[in-house]
Coordinates of N, CA and C in Angstrom, one line a residue:
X1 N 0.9 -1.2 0.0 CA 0.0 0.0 0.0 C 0.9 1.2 0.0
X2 N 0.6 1.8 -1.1 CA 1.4 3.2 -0.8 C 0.7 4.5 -0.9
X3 N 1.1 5.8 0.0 CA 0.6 6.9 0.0 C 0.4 7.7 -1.4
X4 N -0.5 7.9 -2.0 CA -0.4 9.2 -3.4 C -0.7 10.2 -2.6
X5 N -0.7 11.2 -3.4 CA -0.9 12.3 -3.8 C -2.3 12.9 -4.4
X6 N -2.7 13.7 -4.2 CA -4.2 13.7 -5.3 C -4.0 14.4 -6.7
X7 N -2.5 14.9 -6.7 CA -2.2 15.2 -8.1 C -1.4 13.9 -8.9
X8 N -1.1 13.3 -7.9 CA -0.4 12.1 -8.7 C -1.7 10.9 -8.8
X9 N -2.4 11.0 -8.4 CA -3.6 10.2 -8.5 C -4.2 10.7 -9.8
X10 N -4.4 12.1 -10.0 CA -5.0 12.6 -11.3 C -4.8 12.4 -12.5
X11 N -3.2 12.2 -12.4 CA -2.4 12.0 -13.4 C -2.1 10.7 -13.8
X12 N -2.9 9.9 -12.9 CA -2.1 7.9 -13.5 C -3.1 7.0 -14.2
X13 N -3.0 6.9 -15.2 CA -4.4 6.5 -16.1 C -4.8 5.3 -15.4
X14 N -4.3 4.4 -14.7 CA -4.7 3.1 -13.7 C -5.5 3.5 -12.6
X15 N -5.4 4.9 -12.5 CA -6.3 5.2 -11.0 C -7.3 5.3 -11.0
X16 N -8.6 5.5 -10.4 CA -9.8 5.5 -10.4 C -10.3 6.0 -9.1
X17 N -10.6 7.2 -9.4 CA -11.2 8.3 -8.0 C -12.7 8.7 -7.9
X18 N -13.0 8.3 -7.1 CA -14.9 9.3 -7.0 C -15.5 9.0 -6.3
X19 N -16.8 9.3 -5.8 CA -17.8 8.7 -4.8 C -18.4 7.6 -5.1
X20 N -18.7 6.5 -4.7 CA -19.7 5.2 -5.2 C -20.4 4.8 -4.2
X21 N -21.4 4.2 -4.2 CA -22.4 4.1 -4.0 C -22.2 2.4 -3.5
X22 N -21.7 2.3 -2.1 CA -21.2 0.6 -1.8 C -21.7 0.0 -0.7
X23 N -23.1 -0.7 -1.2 CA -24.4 -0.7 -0.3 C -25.1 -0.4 0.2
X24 N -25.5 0.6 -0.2 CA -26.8 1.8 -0.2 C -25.5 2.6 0.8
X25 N -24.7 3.2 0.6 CA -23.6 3.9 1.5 C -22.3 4.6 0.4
X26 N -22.7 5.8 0.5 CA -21.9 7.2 -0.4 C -20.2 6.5 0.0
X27 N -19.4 6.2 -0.3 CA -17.5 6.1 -0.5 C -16.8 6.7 -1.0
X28 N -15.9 7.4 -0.2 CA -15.0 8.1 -1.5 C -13.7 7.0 -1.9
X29 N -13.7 6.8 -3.0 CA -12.8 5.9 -3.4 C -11.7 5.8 -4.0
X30 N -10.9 5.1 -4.2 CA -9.4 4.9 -4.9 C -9.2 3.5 -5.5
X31 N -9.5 3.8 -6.8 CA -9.3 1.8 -7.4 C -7.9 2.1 -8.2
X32 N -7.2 0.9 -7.6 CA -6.0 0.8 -8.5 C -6.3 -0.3 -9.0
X33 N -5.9 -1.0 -10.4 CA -6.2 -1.7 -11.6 C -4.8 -2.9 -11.2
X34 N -4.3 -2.4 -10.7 CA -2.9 -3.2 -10.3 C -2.7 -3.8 -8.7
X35 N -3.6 -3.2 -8.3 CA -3.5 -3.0 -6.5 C -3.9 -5.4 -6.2
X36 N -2.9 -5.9 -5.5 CA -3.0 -6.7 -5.1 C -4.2 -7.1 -3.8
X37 N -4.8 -6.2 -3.4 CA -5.3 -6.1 -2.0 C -6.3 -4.9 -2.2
X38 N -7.5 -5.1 -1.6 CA -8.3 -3.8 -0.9 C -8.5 -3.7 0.4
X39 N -8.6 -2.3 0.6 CA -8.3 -1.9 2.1 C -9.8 -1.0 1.7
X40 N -10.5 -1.2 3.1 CA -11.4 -0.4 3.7 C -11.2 -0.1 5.2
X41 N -12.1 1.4 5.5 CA -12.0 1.4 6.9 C -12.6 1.1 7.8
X42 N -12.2 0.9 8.7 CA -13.5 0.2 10.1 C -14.4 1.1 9.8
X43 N -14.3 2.5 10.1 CA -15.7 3.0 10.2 C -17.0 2.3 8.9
X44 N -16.1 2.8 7.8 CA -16.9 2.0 6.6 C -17.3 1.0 7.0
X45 N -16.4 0.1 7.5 CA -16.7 -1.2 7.5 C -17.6 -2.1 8.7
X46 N -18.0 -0.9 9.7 CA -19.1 -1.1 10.4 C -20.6 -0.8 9.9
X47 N -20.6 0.2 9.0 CA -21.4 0.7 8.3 C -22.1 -0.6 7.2
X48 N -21.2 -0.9 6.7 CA -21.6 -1.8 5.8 C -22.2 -3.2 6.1
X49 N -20.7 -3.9 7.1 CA -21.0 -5.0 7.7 C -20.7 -6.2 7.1
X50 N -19.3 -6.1 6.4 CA -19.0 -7.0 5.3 C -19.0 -8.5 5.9
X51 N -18.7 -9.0 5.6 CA -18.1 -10.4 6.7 C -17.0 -11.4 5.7
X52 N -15.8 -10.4 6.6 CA -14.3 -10.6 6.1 C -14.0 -12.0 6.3
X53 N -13.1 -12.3 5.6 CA -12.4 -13.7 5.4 C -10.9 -13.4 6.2
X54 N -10.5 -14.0 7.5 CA -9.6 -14.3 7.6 C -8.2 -14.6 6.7
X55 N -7.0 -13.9 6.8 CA -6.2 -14.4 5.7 C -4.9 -15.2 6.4
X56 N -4.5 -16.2 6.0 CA -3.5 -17.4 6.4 C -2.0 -16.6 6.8
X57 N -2.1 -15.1 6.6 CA -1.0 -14.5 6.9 C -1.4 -13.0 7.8
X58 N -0.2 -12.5 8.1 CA -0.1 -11.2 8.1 C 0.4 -10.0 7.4
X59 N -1.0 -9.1 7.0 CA -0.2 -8.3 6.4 C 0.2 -6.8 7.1
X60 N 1.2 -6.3 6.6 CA 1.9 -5.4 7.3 C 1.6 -3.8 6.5
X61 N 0.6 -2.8 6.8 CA 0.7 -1.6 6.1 C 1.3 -0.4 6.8
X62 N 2.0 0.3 6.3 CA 2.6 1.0 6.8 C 2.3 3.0 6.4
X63 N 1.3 3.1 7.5 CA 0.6 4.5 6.7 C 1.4 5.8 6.6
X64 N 1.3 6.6 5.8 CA 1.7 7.8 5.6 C 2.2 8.4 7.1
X65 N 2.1 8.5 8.1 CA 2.8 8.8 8.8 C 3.7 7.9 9.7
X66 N 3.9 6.9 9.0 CA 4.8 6.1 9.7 C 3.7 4.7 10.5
X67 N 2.9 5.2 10.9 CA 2.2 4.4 11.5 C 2.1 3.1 10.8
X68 N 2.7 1.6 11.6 CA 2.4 0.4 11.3 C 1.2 -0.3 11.8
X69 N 0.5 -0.8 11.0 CA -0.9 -1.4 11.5 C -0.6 -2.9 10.5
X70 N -0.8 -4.1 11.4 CA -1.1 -5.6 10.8 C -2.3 -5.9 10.7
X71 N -2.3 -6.5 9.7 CA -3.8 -7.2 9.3 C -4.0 -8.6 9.0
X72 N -4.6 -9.3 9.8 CA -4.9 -10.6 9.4 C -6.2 -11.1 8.6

């Protein structure tokens, strides 16, 4: 997962930015065409109520401010 930019987002024909509509619930979004993984956020994702699949590993994101968070 890496940090963009919202000018470098504008500019990368793989990106895909806008609001959508993701079970009866407004999203602002970021689709990469290349992206191995999707990330949502708890808040979203209490909202929605998906029911995640556990993954056989850990993954490790490391956000724009440094901040490490794992995800199983």
């Amino acid at each position: 997962m890496n940090h963009i930019t919202l000018q470098d987002a504008q500019g990368n024909l793989d990106l895909i930015m806008g609001m959508l509509n993701v079970l009866g619930h407004f999203a602002r979004i970021l689709i990469d065409s290349g992206a191995t993984h999707s990330v949502i956020s708890h808040t979203f994702a209490q909202k929605t109520q998906p029911h995640p699949t556990p993954l056989d590993y850990e993954f490790k994101f490391i956000m724009p401010r440094d901040e490490v968070c794992y995800v199983s």
